[in-house]
Coordinates of C-alpha atoms (C1' of nucleotides) in Angstrom, one line a residue:
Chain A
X23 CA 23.4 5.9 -2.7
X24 CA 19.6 6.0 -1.8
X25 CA 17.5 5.5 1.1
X26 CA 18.1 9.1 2.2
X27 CA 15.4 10.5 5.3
X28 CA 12.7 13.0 4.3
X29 CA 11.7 15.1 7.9
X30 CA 8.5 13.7 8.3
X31 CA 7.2 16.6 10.4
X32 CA 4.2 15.2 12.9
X33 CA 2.1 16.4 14.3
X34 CA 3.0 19.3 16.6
X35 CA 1.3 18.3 19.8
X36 CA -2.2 18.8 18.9
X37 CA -3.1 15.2 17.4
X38 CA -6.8 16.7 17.7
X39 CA -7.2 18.5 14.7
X40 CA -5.0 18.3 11.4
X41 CA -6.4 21.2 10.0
X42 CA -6.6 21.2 6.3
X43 CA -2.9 21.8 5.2
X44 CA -1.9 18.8 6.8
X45 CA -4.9 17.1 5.7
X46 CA -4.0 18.0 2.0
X47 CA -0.8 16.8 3.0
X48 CA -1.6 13.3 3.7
X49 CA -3.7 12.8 1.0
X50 CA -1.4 13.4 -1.8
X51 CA 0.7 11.1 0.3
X52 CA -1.4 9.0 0.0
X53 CA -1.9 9.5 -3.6
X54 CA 1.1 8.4 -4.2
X55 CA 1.4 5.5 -2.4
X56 CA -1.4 4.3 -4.5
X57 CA -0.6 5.4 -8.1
X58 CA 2.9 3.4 -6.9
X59 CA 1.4 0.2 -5.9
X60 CA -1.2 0.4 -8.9
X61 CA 1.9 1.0 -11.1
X62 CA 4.4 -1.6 -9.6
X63 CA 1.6 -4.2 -9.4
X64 CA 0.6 -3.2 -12.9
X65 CA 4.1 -2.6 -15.0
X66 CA 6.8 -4.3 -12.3
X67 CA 9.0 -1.8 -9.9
X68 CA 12.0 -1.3 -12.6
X69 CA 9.6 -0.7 -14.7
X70 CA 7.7 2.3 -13.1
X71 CA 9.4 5.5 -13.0
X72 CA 9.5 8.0 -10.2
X73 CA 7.8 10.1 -13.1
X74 CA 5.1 7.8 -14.1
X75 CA 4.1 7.7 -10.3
X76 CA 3.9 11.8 -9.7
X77 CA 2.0 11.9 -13.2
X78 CA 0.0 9.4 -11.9
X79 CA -0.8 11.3 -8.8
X80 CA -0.9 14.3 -10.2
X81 CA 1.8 16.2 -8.6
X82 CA 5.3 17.0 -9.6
X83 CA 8.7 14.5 -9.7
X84 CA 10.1 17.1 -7.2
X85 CA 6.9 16.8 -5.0
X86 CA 7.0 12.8 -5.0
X87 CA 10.8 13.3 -3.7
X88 CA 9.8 15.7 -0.7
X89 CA 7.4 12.9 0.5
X90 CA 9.8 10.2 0.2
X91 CA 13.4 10.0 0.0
X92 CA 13.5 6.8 -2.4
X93 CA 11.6 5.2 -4.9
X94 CA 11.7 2.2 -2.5
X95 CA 10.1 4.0 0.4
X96 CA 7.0 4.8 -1.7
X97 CA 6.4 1.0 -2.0
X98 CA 6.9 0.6 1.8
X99 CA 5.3 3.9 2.6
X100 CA 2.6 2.5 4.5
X101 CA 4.6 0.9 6.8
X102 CA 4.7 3.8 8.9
X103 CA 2.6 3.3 12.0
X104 CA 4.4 -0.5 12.1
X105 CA 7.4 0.3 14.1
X106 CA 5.7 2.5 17.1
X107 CA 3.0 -0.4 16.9
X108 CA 5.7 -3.0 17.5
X109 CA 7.4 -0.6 20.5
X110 CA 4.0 0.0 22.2
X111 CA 3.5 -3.6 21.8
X112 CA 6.6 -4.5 23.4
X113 CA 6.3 -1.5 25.6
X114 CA 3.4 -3.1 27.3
X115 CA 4.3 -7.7 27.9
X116 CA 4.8 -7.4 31.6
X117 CA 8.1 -7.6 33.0
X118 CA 7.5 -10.9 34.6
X119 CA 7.4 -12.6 31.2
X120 CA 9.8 -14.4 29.8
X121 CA 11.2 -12.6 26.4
X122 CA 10.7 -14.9 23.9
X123 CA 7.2 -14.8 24.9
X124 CA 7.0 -11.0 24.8
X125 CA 8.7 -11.5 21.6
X126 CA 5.4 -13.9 20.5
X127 CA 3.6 -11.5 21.6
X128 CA 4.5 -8.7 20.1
X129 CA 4.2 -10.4 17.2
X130 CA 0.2 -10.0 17.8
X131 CA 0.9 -6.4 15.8
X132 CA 2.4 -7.8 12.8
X133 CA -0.1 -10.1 12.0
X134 CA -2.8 -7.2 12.7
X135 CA -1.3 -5.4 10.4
X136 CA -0.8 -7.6 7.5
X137 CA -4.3 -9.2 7.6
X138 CA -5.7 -5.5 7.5
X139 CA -3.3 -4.8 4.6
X140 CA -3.0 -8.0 2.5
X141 CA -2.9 -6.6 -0.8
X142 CA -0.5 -4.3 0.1
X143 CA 1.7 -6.3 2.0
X144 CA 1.2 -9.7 -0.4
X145 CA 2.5 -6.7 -3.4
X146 CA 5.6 -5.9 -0.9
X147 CA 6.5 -9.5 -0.8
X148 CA 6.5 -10.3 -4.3
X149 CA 8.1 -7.3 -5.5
X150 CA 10.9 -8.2 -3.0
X151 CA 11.2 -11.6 -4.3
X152 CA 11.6 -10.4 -7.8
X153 CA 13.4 -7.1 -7.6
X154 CA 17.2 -7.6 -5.7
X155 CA 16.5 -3.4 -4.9
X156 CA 13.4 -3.8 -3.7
X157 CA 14.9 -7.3 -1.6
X158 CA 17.9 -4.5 -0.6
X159 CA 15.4 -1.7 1.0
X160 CA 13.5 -4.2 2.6
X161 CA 16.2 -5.4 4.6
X162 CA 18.5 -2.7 4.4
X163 CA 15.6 -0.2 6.0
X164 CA 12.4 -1.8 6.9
X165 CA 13.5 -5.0 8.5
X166 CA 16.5 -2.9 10.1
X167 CA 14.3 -0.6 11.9
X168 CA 12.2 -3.4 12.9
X169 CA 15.4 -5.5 14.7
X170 CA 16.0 -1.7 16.6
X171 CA 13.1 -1.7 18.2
X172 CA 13.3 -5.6 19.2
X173 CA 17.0 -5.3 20.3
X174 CA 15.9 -1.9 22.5
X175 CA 12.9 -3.9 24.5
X176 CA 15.5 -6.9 25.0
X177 CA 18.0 -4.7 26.3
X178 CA 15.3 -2.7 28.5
X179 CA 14.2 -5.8 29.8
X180 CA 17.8 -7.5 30.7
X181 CA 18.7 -4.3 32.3
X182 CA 21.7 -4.6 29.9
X183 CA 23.6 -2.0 27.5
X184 CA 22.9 -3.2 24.1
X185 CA 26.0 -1.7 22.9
X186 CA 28.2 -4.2 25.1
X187 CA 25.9 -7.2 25.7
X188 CA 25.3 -9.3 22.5
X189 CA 21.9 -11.1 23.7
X190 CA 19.9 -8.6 22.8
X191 CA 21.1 -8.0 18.8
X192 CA 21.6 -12.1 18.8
X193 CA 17.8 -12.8 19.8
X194 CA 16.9 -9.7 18.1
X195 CA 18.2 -11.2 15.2
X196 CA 17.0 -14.8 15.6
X197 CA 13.4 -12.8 15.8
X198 CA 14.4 -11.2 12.3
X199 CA 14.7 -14.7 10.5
X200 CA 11.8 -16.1 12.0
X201 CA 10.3 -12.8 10.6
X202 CA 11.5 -13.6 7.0
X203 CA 10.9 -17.1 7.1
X204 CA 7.6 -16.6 8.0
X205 CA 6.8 -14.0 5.7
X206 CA 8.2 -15.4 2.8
X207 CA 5.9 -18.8 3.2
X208 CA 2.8 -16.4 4.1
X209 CA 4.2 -14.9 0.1
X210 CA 4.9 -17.5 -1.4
X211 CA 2.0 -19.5 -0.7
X212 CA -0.3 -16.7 -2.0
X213 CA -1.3 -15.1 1.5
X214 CA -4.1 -17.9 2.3
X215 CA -2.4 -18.7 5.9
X216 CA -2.5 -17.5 9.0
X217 CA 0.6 -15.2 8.9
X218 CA 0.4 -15.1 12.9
X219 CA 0.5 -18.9 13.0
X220 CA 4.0 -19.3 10.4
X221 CA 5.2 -16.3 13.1
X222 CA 4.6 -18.5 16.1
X223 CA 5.4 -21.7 14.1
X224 CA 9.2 -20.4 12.9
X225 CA 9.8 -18.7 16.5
X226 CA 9.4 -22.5 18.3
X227 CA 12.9 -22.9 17.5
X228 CA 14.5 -20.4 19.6
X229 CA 13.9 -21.9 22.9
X230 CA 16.0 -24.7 22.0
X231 CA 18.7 -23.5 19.5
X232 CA 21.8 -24.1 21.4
X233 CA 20.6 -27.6 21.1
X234 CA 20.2 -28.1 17.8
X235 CA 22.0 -31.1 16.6
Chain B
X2 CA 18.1 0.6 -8.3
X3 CA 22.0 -0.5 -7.8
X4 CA 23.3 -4.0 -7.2
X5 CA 23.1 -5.5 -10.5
X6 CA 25.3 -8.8 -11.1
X7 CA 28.5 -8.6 -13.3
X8 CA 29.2 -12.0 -15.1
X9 CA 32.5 -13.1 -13.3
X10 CA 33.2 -15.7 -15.9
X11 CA 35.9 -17.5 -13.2
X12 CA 38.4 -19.4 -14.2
X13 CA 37.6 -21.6 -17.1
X14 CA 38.3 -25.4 -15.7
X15 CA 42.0 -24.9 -16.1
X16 CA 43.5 -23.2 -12.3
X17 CA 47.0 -23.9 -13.8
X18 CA 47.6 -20.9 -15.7
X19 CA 45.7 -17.8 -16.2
X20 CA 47.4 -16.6 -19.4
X21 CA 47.9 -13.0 -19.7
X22 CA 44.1 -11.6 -20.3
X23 CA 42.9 -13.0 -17.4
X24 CA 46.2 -11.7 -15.6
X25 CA 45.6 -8.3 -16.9
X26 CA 41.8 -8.3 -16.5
X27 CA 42.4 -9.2 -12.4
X28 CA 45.1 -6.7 -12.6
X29 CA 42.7 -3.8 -13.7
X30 CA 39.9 -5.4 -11.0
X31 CA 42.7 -5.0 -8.4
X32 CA 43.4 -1.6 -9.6
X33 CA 40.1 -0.4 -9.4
X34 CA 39.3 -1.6 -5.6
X35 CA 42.9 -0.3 -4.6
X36 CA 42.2 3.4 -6.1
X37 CA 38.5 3.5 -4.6
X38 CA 40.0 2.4 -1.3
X39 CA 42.4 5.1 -1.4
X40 CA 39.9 7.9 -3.0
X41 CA 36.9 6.3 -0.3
X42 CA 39.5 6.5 3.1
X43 CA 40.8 10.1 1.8
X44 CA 37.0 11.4 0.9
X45 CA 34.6 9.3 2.0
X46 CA 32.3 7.3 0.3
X47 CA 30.0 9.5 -1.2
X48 CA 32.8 12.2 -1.9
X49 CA 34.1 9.7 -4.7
X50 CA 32.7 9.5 -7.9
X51 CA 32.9 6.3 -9.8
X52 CA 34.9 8.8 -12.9
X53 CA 37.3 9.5 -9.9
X54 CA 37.8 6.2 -9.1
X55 CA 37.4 4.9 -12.9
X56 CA 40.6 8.1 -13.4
X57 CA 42.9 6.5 -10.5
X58 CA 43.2 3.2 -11.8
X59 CA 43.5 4.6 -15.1
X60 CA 40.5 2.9 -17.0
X61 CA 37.4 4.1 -18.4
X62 CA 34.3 4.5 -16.0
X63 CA 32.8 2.1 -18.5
X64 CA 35.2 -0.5 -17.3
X65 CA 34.8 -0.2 -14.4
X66 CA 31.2 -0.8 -14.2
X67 CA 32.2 -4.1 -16.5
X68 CA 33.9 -5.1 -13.3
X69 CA 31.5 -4.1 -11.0
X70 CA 28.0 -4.0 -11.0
X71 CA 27.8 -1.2 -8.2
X72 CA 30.2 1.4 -6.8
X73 CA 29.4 -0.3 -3.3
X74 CA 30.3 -3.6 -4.7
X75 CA 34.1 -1.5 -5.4
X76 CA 34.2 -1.5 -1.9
X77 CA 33.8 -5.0 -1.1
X78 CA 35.2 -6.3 -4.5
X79 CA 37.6 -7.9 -2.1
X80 CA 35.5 -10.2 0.0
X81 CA 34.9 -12.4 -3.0
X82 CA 37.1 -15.6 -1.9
X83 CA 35.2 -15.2 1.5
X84 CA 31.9 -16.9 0.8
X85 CA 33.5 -19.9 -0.7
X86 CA 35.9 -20.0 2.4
X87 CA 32.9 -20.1 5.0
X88 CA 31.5 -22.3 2.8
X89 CA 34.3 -25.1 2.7
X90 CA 35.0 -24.7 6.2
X91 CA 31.5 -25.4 7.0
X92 CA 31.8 -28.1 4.6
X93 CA 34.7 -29.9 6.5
X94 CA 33.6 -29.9 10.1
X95 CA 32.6 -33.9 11.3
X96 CA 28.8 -34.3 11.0
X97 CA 29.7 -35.8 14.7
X98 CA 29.8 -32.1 15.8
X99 CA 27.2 -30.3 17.1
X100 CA 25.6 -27.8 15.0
X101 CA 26.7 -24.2 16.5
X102 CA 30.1 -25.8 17.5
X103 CA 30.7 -25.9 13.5
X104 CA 29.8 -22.6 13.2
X105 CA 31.8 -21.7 16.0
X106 CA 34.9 -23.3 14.2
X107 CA 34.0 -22.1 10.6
X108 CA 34.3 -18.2 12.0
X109 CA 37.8 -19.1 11.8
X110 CA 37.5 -17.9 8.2
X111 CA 36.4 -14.7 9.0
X112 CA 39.0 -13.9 11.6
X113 CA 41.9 -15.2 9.4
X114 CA 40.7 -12.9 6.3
X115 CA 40.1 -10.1 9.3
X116 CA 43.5 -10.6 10.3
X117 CA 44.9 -10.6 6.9
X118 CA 43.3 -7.4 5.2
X119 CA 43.3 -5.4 8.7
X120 CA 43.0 -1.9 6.8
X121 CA 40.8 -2.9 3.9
X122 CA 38.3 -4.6 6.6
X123 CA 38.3 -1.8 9.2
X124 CA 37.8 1.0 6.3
X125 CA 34.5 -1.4 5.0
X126 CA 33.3 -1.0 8.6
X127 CA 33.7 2.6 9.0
X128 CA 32.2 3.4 5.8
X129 CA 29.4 1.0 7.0
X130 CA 29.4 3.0 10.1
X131 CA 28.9 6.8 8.1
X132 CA 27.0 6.1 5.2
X133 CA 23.6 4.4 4.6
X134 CA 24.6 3.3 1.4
X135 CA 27.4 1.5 2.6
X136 CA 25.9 0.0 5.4
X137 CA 22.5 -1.3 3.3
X138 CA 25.2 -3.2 1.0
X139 CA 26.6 -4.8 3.2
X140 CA 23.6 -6.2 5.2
X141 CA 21.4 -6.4 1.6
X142 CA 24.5 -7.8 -0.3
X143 CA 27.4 -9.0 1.7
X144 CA 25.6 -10.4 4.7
X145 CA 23.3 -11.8 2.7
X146 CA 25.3 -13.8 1.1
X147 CA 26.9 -15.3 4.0
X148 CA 23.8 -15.9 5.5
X149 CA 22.8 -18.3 2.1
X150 CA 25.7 -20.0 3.2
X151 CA 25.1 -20.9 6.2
X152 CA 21.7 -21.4 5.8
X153 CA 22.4 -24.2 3.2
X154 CA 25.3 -25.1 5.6
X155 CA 23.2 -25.6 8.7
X156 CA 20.1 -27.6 6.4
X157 CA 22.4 -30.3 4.9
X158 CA 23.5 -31.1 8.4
X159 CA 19.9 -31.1 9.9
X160 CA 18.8 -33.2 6.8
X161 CA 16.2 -30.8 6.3
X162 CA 14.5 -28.2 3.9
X163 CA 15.6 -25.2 4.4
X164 CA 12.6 -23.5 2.5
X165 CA 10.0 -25.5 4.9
X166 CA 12.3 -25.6 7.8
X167 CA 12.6 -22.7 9.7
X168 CA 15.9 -23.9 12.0
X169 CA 18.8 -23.0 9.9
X170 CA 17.5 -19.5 9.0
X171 CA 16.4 -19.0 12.5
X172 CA 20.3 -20.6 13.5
X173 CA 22.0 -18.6 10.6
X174 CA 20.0 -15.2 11.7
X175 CA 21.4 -15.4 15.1
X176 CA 25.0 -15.9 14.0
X177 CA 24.9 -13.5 11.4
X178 CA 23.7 -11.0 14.3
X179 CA 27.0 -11.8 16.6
X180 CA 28.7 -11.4 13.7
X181 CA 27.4 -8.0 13.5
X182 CA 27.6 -7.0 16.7
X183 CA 31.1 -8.3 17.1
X184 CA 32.6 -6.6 13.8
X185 CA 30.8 -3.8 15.2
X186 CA 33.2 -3.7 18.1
X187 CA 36.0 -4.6 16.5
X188 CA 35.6 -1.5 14.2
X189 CA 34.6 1.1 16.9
X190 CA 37.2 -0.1 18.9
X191 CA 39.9 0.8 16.0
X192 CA 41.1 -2.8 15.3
X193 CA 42.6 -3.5 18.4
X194 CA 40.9 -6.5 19.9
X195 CA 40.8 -10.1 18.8
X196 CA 38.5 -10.0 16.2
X197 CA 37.7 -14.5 16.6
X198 CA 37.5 -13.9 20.0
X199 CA 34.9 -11.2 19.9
X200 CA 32.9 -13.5 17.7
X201 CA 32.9 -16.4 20.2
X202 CA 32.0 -14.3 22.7
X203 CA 29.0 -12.6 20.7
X204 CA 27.7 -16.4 19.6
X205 CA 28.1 -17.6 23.4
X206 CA 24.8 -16.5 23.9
X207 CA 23.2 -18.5 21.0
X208 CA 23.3 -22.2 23.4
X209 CA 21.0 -20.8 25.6
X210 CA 18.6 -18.4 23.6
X211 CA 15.2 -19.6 24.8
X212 CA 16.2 -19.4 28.5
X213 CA 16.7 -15.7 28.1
X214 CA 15.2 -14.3 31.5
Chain C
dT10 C1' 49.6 -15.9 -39.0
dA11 C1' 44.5 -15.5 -39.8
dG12 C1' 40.4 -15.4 -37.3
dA13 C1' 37.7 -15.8 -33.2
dA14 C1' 37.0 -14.2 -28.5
dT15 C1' 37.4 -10.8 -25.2
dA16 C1' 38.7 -6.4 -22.9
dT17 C1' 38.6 -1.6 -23.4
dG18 C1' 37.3 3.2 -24.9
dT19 C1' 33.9 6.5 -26.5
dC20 C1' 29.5 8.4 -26.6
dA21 C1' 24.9 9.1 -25.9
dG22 C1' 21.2 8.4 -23.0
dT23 C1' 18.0 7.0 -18.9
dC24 C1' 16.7 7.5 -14.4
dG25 C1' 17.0 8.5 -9.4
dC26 C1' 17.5 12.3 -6.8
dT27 C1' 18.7 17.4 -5.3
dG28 C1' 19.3 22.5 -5.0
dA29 C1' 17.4 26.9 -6.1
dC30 C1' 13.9 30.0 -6.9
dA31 C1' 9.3 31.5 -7.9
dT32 C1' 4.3 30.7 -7.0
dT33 C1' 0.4 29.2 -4.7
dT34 C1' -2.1 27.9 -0.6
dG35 C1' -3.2 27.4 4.2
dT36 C1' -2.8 29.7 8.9
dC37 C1' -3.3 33.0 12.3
dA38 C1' -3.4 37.3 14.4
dA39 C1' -4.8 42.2 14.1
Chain D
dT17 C1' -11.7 40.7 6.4
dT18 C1' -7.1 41.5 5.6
dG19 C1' -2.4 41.2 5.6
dA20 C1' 1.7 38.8 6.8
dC21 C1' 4.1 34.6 7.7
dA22 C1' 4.8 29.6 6.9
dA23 C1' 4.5 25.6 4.3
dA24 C1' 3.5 23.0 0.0
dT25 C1' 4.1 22.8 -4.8
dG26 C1' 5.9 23.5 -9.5
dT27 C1' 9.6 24.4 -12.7
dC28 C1' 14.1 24.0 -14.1
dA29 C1' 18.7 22.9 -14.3
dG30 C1' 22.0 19.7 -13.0
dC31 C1' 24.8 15.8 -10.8
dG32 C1' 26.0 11.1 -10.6
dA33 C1' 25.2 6.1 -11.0
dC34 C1' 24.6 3.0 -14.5
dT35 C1' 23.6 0.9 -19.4
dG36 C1' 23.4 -0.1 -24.5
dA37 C1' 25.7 0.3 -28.8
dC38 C1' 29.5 0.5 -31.6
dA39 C1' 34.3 0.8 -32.8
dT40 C1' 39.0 -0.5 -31.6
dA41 C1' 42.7 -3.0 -29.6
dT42 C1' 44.6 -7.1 -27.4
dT43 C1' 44.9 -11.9 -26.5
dC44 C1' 44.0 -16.6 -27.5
dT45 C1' 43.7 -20.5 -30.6
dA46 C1' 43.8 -23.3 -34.5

DNA sequence: TAGAATATGTCAGTCGCTGACATTTGTCAA
DNA sequence: TTGACAAATGTCAGCGACTGACATATTCTA
């Protein structure tokens, strides 16, 4: 069941001006990513309804549901921008570098991103920690899309099919972990680190994995 | 939502003899997965209702969600001896052994029970493949799970923590990935190819990550 | 064989999520 | 400005996954 895709509609070209419909748009958006994070940091994420979040932002159930597809993708709503961020980032290491170090690099928009969205990120983690569907949708979805984009650049960038070579997916997903480790210390240990730094720190392993023990 | 935990209660000490309840209770549990397998391969996944299912075996929907905690969990109600089989396996390679040739050898596991439950594996895979919900079990739940394993596997060997050491998640990510990517072809390819030797050749890459161009 | 333990059925109910239809609101051209 | 079209919203009814509570039946054990 859940996790269904809601057609997002953006912009049609003109990124100038939003006009007010789609500015109206946005906001209640917006609105209800915050009555949800006020609510799940508040009451827990089981215990918030899709309900209490509309009521909360004043709109309909049926409203919340054609902004999101999932309770789930509320929580993580602001994650949007994340995934072209990590691309472009990617997009951009010159070829001449070696992956892994694109890879580090890259990283540079994660750690953006979570320092200019602590609370918000800090709530993400904890709520995944304690809720197993929270946990699900976070690897399931978020983390998924994430390893996409990763396993596209690597594939680009060997000049291979990522459909028939393993590397890519395999470093991909050695990235992933590093990811989670990371991110679970930066949670865990109350968001007072230097997220970029537990990045960096977990990815020092890949060079030499093959030789581990 | 979904993914709740159902109290197993596994054999009671005694291995010897199940007595009648417990031969009747697996009985039911065996029941169940066989008539979702049949409903989910003749309708697809989200086609079958958990009454249709409950119906088929003959039990109440109630029972059936006394055996399962999810309707995905139906699915893959027949994986459970598989984590405990990675898990020995792992356990009984020679500490002498280098780290990713154990987790070469313990894949073992996974080709044997892919060779043994052919149909049941390749029907999990092409759910997997068509719908969401399928495929965020099994990387949220099933894969998950696996990963633990090796994980815990990979930190007893190192003599490390796995919560402060980032190597076996980092290790465990990357196999768990060429697993992926090999069951991947294995399904798409209809179940023709050697499922172990697809895995091999997905984790070949893993020696020499950090030299990747 | 009595009594405890467990498995099952039944029923009512919650909650996530969706389709359908009517209403409002923003947009854009005449 | 107005009038028509498109998109956003509200309302309502309903499906389906999943759960708690209680009664009943079956199995185990002393």
């Amino acid at each position: 069941m859940c996790y269904g895709r809601v057609v997002t509609e953006v912009a049609t070209g003109n990124a100038a001006a939003p006009g007010r419909r789609e500015r109206k748009r946005s906001q209640t958006r917006a609105d209800l990513i915050a009555a949800a994070h006020h609510l799940f940091s508040e009451q827990g994420f089981d215990e918030t309804t899709t309900a209490d979040i509309a009521e909360r932002a004043d709109v309909s159930q049926r409203t919340l549901f054609r902004h999101f597809p999932s309770k789930e993708a509320v929580l993580y709503g602001d994650m949007e921008g994340l995934r072209h961020e990590l691309r472009d980032a990617l997009a951009e290491r010159p070829s001449g570098e070696s992956i892994v170090e694109s890879l580090r690099q890259a990283m540079l928009s994660l750690a953006n991103d979570v320092e200019q969205n602590r609370g918000s990120r800090l709530l993400q983690g904890r709520l995944a920690a304690g809720y197993p569907s929270v946990s699900a949708y976070s690897r399931a979805v978020v983390q998924t899309e994430w390893e996409r984009e990763l396993i596209e650049a690597v594939a680009l960038r060997l000049g291979v099919d990522a459909a028939s070579d393993a590397r890519p997916e395999v470093l991909a997903g050695a990235t992933m972990s590093a990811i989670r480790f990371a991110t679970r210390q930066w949670t865990t240990g109350g968001a007072k680190g230097d997220y970029l730094l537990l990045i960096l720190d977990a990815m020092g392993c890949i060079d030499d994995l093959g030789m581990t023990t």
